[in-house]
Amino acid sequence: MTDNFEIFDVEEEKPRRKKNFFKRIFWLVVILLILGYFSTSIYQVGPSEMGLVLTFGKYTSSTGPGIHWRLPYPFQSHRIVDIKTLKKIEIGFRTVNYRGRVEYQPVTEESLMITGDENIVSLEAVVQYRIADPVKFAFRILNGFDMVKFATESVLREMVAINPIDNVLTSERDRIAMETAAKVQKILDEYGAGIKVENVYLQEVAPPDEVVKAFDDVNSAKQDKEKFINEANRYANDVIPKAQGQAQKILRDAEAYSYERVAIATGEAKRFKAMLKEYKAAKDITEKRIILEAIQDLIQNSKEKVIVDSSDTLKLLNLPEIGGGTK
């Protein structure tokens, strides 16, 4: 029985086991490192995202939503870009959460702008954009957020500077917002930013707090001015037509009187010429007839007639009857 047993030297076996143990640990670490190295090749793309794969630092392909694998670094790398989320940039204010409540903090260095008529206005705006070309957005610009923000702020200042304050505050707000969006889009396209501007909203446009009272006084004065102008126009619309009608009536009366006087003068001239012709033909008879006609007119136009003869006897005669006039 003793021949079947193999005698081991325990003191020699311990170092060998220890060596094997460290060898297994080493290979386990190596395997884990290899697995960890290759695990960096796996990446996930979200539903609203797009993955951009770079081979030796150069863009080579795009991947859609899901789990993907690529060659590990330094052979390949990837970038993930959100292409569907609508992003927002605030200009002139910031939205902050304070104890569960949403509050807005003004940023005066962004909001204060000078209008075309040299007034100061506080303008708060929001620009919304999304990534239209992820390759251009990822590899042609460094910071899309800052580019959109600075371009929008610059264009807004330009638009406000060419408009009077009344247009900025009231009637032209929508036009300014639309033209700002178009100009910002043009700038971004020129840089090849791969960004599409969806909207530009003018949240609040108002005078600075320091001049609100004075601005209200100015607006009140302007409203009073408009009121008085409207009242004056209403009065003018009532009076002027009447005056014009009266002036036309006076002109027509004057013209009628002119025609009448011309006609009378023409008739008198004709009568005088006829009488002159008779006078030249028979001077004595014509003189007597003219004198008698003059006396007849005088007597007819007199209410009382007194005739005194050489005998100083007062006699009252009805001369119109004698002259052939009415009784």
Tab-separated table of C-alpha atoms in Angstrom:
chain	number	residue	atom	x	y	z
A	1	MET	CA	0.000	0.000	0.000
A	2	THR	CA	2.750	2.437	0.738
A	3	ASP	CA	3.977	2.181	-2.915
A	4	ASN	CA	0.729	3.948	-4.180
A	5	PHE	CA	1.347	7.087	-2.245
A	6	GLU	CA	3.417	10.007	-3.651
A	7	ILE	CA	5.186	12.064	-1.159
A	8	PHE	CA	5.024	15.915	-1.743
A	9	ASP	CA	7.220	18.417	-0.199
A	10	VAL	CA	4.791	20.953	1.245
A	11	GLU	CA	7.396	23.633	1.549
A	12	GLU	CA	8.179	23.432	-2.165
A	13	GLU	CA	4.481	23.315	-3.264
A	14	LYS	CA	3.467	26.641	-1.639
A	15	PRO	CA	5.624	28.921	-3.853
A	16	ARG	CA	4.437	27.124	-6.977
A	17	ARG	CA	0.758	27.566	-6.061
A	18	LYS	CA	1.370	31.163	-5.231
A	19	LYS	CA	3.042	31.689	-8.588
A	20	ASN	CA	0.135	30.113	-10.422
A	21	PHE	CA	-2.310	32.259	-8.510
A	22	PHE	CA	-0.601	35.479	-9.527
A	23	LYS	CA	-0.384	34.244	-13.091
A	24	ARG	CA	-4.127	33.651	-13.210
A	25	ILE	CA	-4.724	37.060	-11.671
A	26	PHE	CA	-2.504	38.629	-14.285
A	27	TRP	CA	-4.327	37.027	-17.182
A	28	LEU	CA	-7.656	37.882	-15.636
A	29	VAL	CA	-6.620	41.522	-15.421
A	30	VAL	CA	-5.349	41.398	-18.985
A	31	ILE	CA	-8.646	39.942	-20.176
A	32	LEU	CA	-10.602	42.551	-18.226
A	33	LEU	CA	-8.470	45.302	-19.691
A	34	ILE	CA	-9.010	43.948	-23.179
A	35	LEU	CA	-12.741	43.694	-22.588
A	36	GLY	CA	-12.769	47.195	-21.101
A	37	TYR	CA	-10.832	48.497	-24.082
A	38	PHE	CA	-13.247	46.963	-26.560
A	39	SER	CA	-16.257	48.018	-24.489
A	40	THR	CA	-15.401	51.631	-25.299
A	41	SER	CA	-16.349	50.811	-28.871
A	42	ILE	CA	-19.980	50.331	-27.953
A	43	TYR	CA	-22.120	53.440	-27.887
A	44	GLN	CA	-25.808	54.238	-27.797
A	45	VAL	CA	-27.659	56.869	-29.863
A	46	GLY	CA	-30.908	58.273	-28.450
A	47	PRO	CA	-34.209	58.660	-30.363
A	48	SER	CA	-33.632	62.344	-31.061
A	49	GLU	CA	-29.901	61.992	-31.692
A	50	MET	CA	-27.512	61.073	-34.459
A	51	GLY	CA	-24.092	59.453	-34.046
A	52	LEU	CA	-21.139	60.675	-36.086
A	53	VAL	CA	-18.267	58.195	-36.479
A	54	LEU	CA	-14.738	59.465	-37.019
A	55	THR	CA	-11.924	57.265	-38.338
A	56	PHE	CA	-8.503	58.578	-37.361
A	57	GLY	CA	-10.198	61.903	-36.534
A	58	LYS	CA	-12.014	62.294	-39.855
A	59	TYR	CA	-15.763	61.984	-40.243
A	60	THR	CA	-16.675	58.786	-42.089
A	61	SER	CA	-20.274	57.818	-41.331
A	62	SER	CA	-23.452	58.541	-39.411
A	63	THR	CA	-25.564	56.244	-37.295
A	64	GLY	CA	-29.165	56.561	-36.230
A	65	PRO	CA	-30.875	55.745	-32.921
A	66	GLY	CA	-29.882	52.441	-31.242
A	67	ILE	CA	-26.793	50.602	-29.940
A	68	HIS	CA	-23.786	50.591	-32.254
A	69	TRP	CA	-20.212	49.372	-32.303
A	70	ARG	CA	-17.151	50.905	-33.841
A	71	LEU	CA	-13.426	50.333	-33.693
A	72	PRO	CA	-11.868	51.383	-30.396
A	73	TYR	CA	-9.750	54.461	-29.888
A	74	PRO	CA	-7.436	55.567	-31.486
A	75	PHE	CA	-8.808	53.930	-34.627
A	76	GLN	CA	-12.278	55.347	-34.407
A	77	SER	CA	-14.265	57.711	-32.187
A	78	HIS	CA	-17.761	59.126	-32.264
A	79	ARG	CA	-19.814	62.205	-31.415
A	80	ILE	CA	-23.495	62.291	-30.619
A	81	VAL	CA	-25.576	65.269	-31.734
A	82	ASP	CA	-29.167	66.006	-30.734
A	83	ILE	CA	-30.912	66.916	-33.995
A	84	LYS	CA	-34.604	67.030	-33.020
A	85	THR	CA	-34.791	68.892	-29.738
A	86	LEU	CA	-35.873	72.520	-30.093
A	87	LYS	CA	-33.303	74.589	-28.233
A	88	LYS	CA	-33.930	77.990	-26.693
A	89	ILE	CA	-31.670	80.951	-26.026
A	90	GLU	CA	-32.752	83.836	-23.810
A	91	ILE	CA	-31.507	87.339	-24.523
A	92	GLY	CA	-31.946	90.110	-21.970
A	93	PHE	CA	-33.158	87.807	-19.199
A	94	ARG	CA	-32.592	84.395	-17.634
A	95	THR	CA	-35.078	81.862	-16.361
A	96	VAL	CA	-34.136	80.558	-12.905
A	97	ASN	CA	-35.765	78.129	-10.508
A	98	TYR	CA	-35.990	79.502	-7.003
A	99	ARG	CA	-37.521	77.287	-4.319
A	100	GLY	CA	-39.630	75.436	-6.842
A	101	ARG	CA	-40.823	78.589	-8.559
A	102	VAL	CA	-39.847	79.822	-11.988
A	103	GLU	CA	-38.542	83.354	-11.914
A	104	TYR	CA	-36.986	85.656	-14.454
A	105	GLN	CA	-33.882	87.725	-13.844
A	106	PRO	CA	-33.121	90.673	-16.123
A	107	VAL	CA	-29.740	90.960	-17.796
A	108	THR	CA	-29.499	94.678	-18.492
A	109	GLU	CA	-26.215	94.514	-20.387
A	110	GLU	CA	-28.070	92.489	-23.002
A	111	SER	CA	-31.540	94.042	-22.879
A	112	LEU	CA	-30.791	97.783	-23.096
A	113	MET	CA	-30.686	98.988	-26.707
A	114	ILE	CA	-30.728	102.373	-28.469
A	115	THR	CA	-33.527	103.071	-30.934
A	116	GLY	CA	-33.346	105.029	-34.171
A	117	ASP	CA	-34.633	108.210	-32.502
A	118	GLU	CA	-31.979	107.930	-29.761
A	119	ASN	CA	-34.194	106.529	-27.029
A	120	ILE	CA	-33.294	103.628	-24.761
A	121	VAL	CA	-35.514	100.567	-24.727
A	122	SER	CA	-35.344	97.351	-22.722
A	123	LEU	CA	-35.881	94.377	-25.016
A	124	GLU	CA	-36.100	90.729	-23.966
A	125	ALA	CA	-36.147	88.094	-26.673
A	126	VAL	CA	-36.133	84.338	-27.142
A	127	VAL	CA	-34.670	82.573	-30.156
A	128	GLN	CA	-35.519	78.943	-30.879
A	129	TYR	CA	-33.372	76.785	-33.113
A	130	ARG	CA	-32.592	73.188	-33.951
A	131	ILE	CA	-29.676	71.414	-35.604
A	132	ALA	CA	-30.409	70.914	-39.291
A	133	ASP	CA	-27.041	69.505	-40.408
A	134	PRO	CA	-25.268	67.560	-37.618
A	135	VAL	CA	-22.017	67.149	-39.591
A	136	LYS	CA	-21.625	70.897	-40.145
A	137	PHE	CA	-22.729	71.639	-36.589
A	138	ALA	CA	-20.228	69.177	-35.096
A	139	PHE	CA	-17.181	69.860	-37.230
A	140	ARG	CA	-17.434	73.383	-38.686
A	141	ILE	CA	-18.222	75.499	-35.622
A	142	LEU	CA	-16.902	75.428	-32.079
A	143	ASN	CA	-19.907	76.608	-30.059
A	144	GLY	CA	-23.294	76.705	-31.739
A	145	PHE	CA	-25.043	78.116	-28.691
A	146	ASP	CA	-22.783	81.171	-28.493
A	147	MET	CA	-22.919	81.681	-32.247
A	148	VAL	CA	-26.726	81.799	-32.288
A	149	LYS	CA	-26.856	83.986	-29.186
A	150	PHE	CA	-24.314	86.561	-30.353
A	151	ALA	CA	-25.710	86.685	-33.897
A	152	THR	CA	-29.262	87.223	-32.634
A	153	GLU	CA	-28.242	89.908	-30.151
A	154	SER	CA	-26.231	91.718	-32.814
A	155	VAL	CA	-29.071	91.656	-35.355
A	156	LEU	CA	-31.600	92.766	-32.743
A	157	ARG	CA	-29.475	95.786	-31.860
A	158	GLU	CA	-29.210	96.627	-35.555
A	159	MET	CA	-32.975	96.327	-36.092
A	160	VAL	CA	-33.778	98.451	-33.035
A	161	ALA	CA	-31.235	101.071	-34.087
A	162	ILE	CA	-32.986	101.687	-37.427
A	163	ASN	CA	-36.492	101.947	-35.969
A	164	PRO	CA	-38.034	104.685	-33.809
A	165	ILE	CA	-39.107	103.702	-30.325
A	166	ASP	CA	-42.822	103.797	-31.188
A	167	ASN	CA	-42.352	101.147	-33.875
A	168	VAL	CA	-40.289	98.951	-31.541
A	169	LEU	CA	-42.860	99.196	-28.754
A	170	THR	CA	-46.043	98.785	-30.762
A	171	SER	CA	-46.759	98.219	-34.412
A	172	GLU	CA	-43.466	96.868	-35.765
A	173	ARG	CA	-42.623	94.268	-33.124
A	174	ASP	CA	-43.670	91.288	-35.210
A	175	ARG	CA	-41.916	92.616	-38.311
A	176	ILE	CA	-38.698	93.201	-36.346
A	177	ALA	CA	-38.855	89.671	-34.936
A	178	MET	CA	-39.374	88.067	-38.369
A	179	GLU	CA	-36.642	90.108	-40.053
A	180	THR	CA	-34.272	89.312	-37.176
A	181	ALA	CA	-34.879	85.584	-37.623
A	182	ALA	CA	-34.216	85.847	-41.363
A	183	LYS	CA	-30.984	87.808	-40.892
A	184	VAL	CA	-29.702	85.459	-38.180
A	185	GLN	CA	-30.411	82.487	-40.435
A	186	LYS	CA	-28.476	84.159	-43.261
A	187	ILE	CA	-25.452	84.714	-40.971
A	188	LEU	CA	-25.506	81.113	-39.763
A	189	ASP	CA	-25.747	79.826	-43.333
A	190	GLU	CA	-22.771	81.928	-44.360
A	191	TYR	CA	-20.728	80.272	-41.601
A	192	GLY	CA	-22.048	76.818	-42.515
A	193	ALA	CA	-23.238	76.285	-38.951
A	194	GLY	CA	-25.838	73.650	-39.827
A	195	ILE	CA	-28.387	75.390	-37.591
A	196	LYS	CA	-31.966	76.295	-38.493
A	197	VAL	CA	-33.574	79.233	-36.681
A	198	GLU	CA	-37.210	78.369	-36.030
A	199	ASN	CA	-38.498	81.511	-34.314
A	200	VAL	CA	-37.482	84.772	-32.714
A	201	TYR	CA	-39.928	86.142	-30.142
A	202	LEU	CA	-39.790	89.564	-28.555
A	203	GLN	CA	-40.904	88.640	-25.045
A	204	GLU	CA	-41.069	92.092	-23.505
A	205	VAL	CA	-40.280	95.480	-24.982
A	206	ALA	CA	-40.560	98.437	-22.634
A	207	PRO	CA	-38.735	101.579	-21.593
A	208	PRO	CA	-36.172	101.136	-18.797
A	209	ASP	CA	-37.615	101.321	-15.291
A	210	GLU	CA	-35.859	104.618	-14.641
A	211	VAL	CA	-37.768	106.416	-17.400
A	212	VAL	CA	-41.136	104.644	-17.314
A	213	LYS	CA	-42.914	107.595	-15.653
A	214	ALA	CA	-41.458	110.104	-18.100
A	215	PHE	CA	-42.314	107.819	-20.985
A	216	ASP	CA	-45.903	107.521	-19.770
A	217	ASP	CA	-46.107	111.320	-19.626
A	218	VAL	CA	-44.838	111.527	-23.187
A	219	ASN	CA	-47.380	108.971	-24.350
A	220	SER	CA	-50.142	110.843	-22.558
A	221	ALA	CA	-49.074	114.068	-24.266
A	222	LYS	CA	-49.037	112.311	-27.633
A	223	GLN	CA	-52.526	110.959	-27.036
A	224	ASP	CA	-53.732	114.453	-26.109
A	225	LYS	CA	-52.112	115.778	-29.255
A	226	GLU	CA	-53.888	113.178	-31.374
A	227	LYS	CA	-57.160	113.954	-29.609
A	228	PHE	CA	-56.873	117.688	-30.309
A	229	ILE	CA	-55.867	117.074	-33.916
A	230	ASN	CA	-58.902	114.840	-34.411
A	231	GLU	CA	-61.200	117.425	-32.855
A	232	ALA	CA	-59.712	120.155	-35.046
A	233	ASN	CA	-60.141	118.007	-38.137
A	234	ARG	CA	-63.742	117.254	-37.180
A	235	TYR	CA	-64.461	120.978	-36.702
A	236	ALA	CA	-62.720	121.806	-39.979
A	237	ASN	CA	-64.734	119.157	-41.803
A	238	ASP	CA	-67.888	120.770	-40.454
A	239	VAL	CA	-67.011	124.437	-41.052
A	240	ILE	CA	-65.043	124.354	-44.287
A	241	PRO	CA	-67.833	122.870	-46.465
A	242	LYS	CA	-70.260	125.492	-45.150
A	243	ALA	CA	-67.786	128.303	-45.818
A	244	GLN	CA	-67.092	126.955	-49.296
A	245	GLY	CA	-70.835	126.796	-50.043
A	246	GLN	CA	-71.336	130.333	-48.810
A	247	ALA	CA	-68.394	131.542	-50.891
A	248	GLN	CA	-69.872	129.905	-53.998
A	249	LYS	CA	-73.213	131.576	-53.349
A	250	ILE	CA	-71.538	134.983	-52.998
A	251	LEU	CA	-69.629	134.438	-56.230
A	252	ARG	CA	-72.786	133.471	-58.102
A	253	ASP	CA	-74.642	136.525	-56.721
A	254	ALA	CA	-71.745	138.761	-57.728
A	255	GLU	CA	-71.718	137.312	-61.213
A	256	ALA	CA	-75.470	137.814	-61.526
A	257	TYR	CA	-75.178	141.402	-60.309
A	258	SER	CA	-72.331	141.981	-62.767
A	259	TYR	CA	-74.411	140.667	-65.675
A	260	GLU	CA	-77.330	142.815	-64.553
A	261	ARG	CA	-75.276	146.007	-64.316
A	262	VAL	CA	-73.644	145.369	-67.673
A	263	ALA	CA	-77.037	144.797	-69.264
A	264	ILE	CA	-78.426	148.020	-67.723
A	265	ALA	CA	-75.380	150.012	-68.787
A	266	THR	CA	-75.628	148.601	-72.278
A	267	GLY	CA	-79.304	149.564	-72.477
A	268	GLU	CA	-78.607	153.087	-71.174
A	269	ALA	CA	-75.835	153.499	-73.729
A	270	LYS	CA	-78.137	152.452	-76.533
A	271	ARG	CA	-80.865	154.783	-75.300
A	272	PHE	CA	-78.380	157.651	-75.052
A	273	LYS	CA	-77.173	157.062	-78.569
A	274	ALA	CA	-80.758	157.083	-79.856
A	275	MET	CA	-81.484	160.265	-77.961
A	276	LEU	CA	-78.285	161.844	-79.291
A	277	LYS	CA	-79.408	161.040	-82.786
A	278	GLU	CA	-82.786	162.707	-82.154
A	279	TYR	CA	-81.066	165.674	-80.519
A	280	LYS	CA	-78.906	166.244	-83.555
A	281	ALA	CA	-81.978	166.081	-85.775
A	282	ALA	CA	-84.149	168.486	-83.651
A	283	LYS	CA	-82.311	170.163	-80.844
A	284	ASP	CA	-85.108	172.434	-79.429
A	285	ILE	CA	-87.793	169.791	-79.439
A	286	THR	CA	-85.493	167.240	-77.916
A	287	GLU	CA	-84.331	169.619	-75.163
A	288	LYS	CA	-87.917	170.419	-74.205
A	289	ARG	CA	-88.856	166.760	-74.238
A	290	ILE	CA	-85.913	165.891	-72.019
A	291	ILE	CA	-86.787	168.680	-69.586
A	292	LEU	CA	-90.427	167.603	-69.485
A	293	GLU	CA	-89.475	164.005	-68.925
A	294	ALA	CA	-87.152	165.030	-66.103
A	295	ILE	CA	-89.873	167.180	-64.468
A	296	GLN	CA	-92.334	164.304	-64.895
A	297	ASP	CA	-90.015	161.905	-63.157
A	298	LEU	CA	-89.417	164.416	-60.391
A	299	ILE	CA	-93.102	164.997	-59.827
A	300	GLN	CA	-93.956	161.292	-59.946
A	301	ASN	CA	-91.358	160.521	-57.320
A	302	SER	CA	-92.508	163.373	-55.007
A	303	LYS	CA	-95.232	162.705	-52.388
A	304	GLU	CA	-96.288	166.384	-51.991
A	305	LYS	CA	-96.374	168.912	-54.786
A	306	VAL	CA	-96.546	172.746	-54.155
A	307	ILE	CA	-96.623	175.163	-57.088
A	308	VAL	CA	-96.379	178.942	-56.608
A	309	ASP	CA	-97.177	181.266	-59.543
A	310	SER	CA	-96.393	184.960	-60.028
A	311	SER	CA	-99.635	186.105	-58.290
A	312	ASP	CA	-98.476	184.590	-55.016
A	313	THR	CA	-101.650	182.551	-54.980
A	314	LEU	CA	-101.039	179.141	-53.438
A	315	LYS	CA	-102.478	176.433	-55.514
A	316	LEU	CA	-102.252	172.737	-54.999
A	317	LEU	CA	-102.243	170.748	-58.116
A	318	ASN	CA	-102.009	167.032	-58.746
A	319	LEU	CA	-99.220	167.249	-61.224
A	320	PRO	CA	-98.975	163.501	-61.979
A	321	GLU	CA	-102.581	163.684	-63.221
A	322	ILE	CA	-101.736	166.674	-65.389
A	323	GLY	CA	-98.594	164.953	-66.659
A	324	GLY	CA	-100.551	161.823	-67.545
A	325	GLY	CA	-99.516	159.956	-64.366
A	326	THR	CA	-101.669	157.921	-62.042
A	327	LYS	CA	-104.257	159.599	-59.786
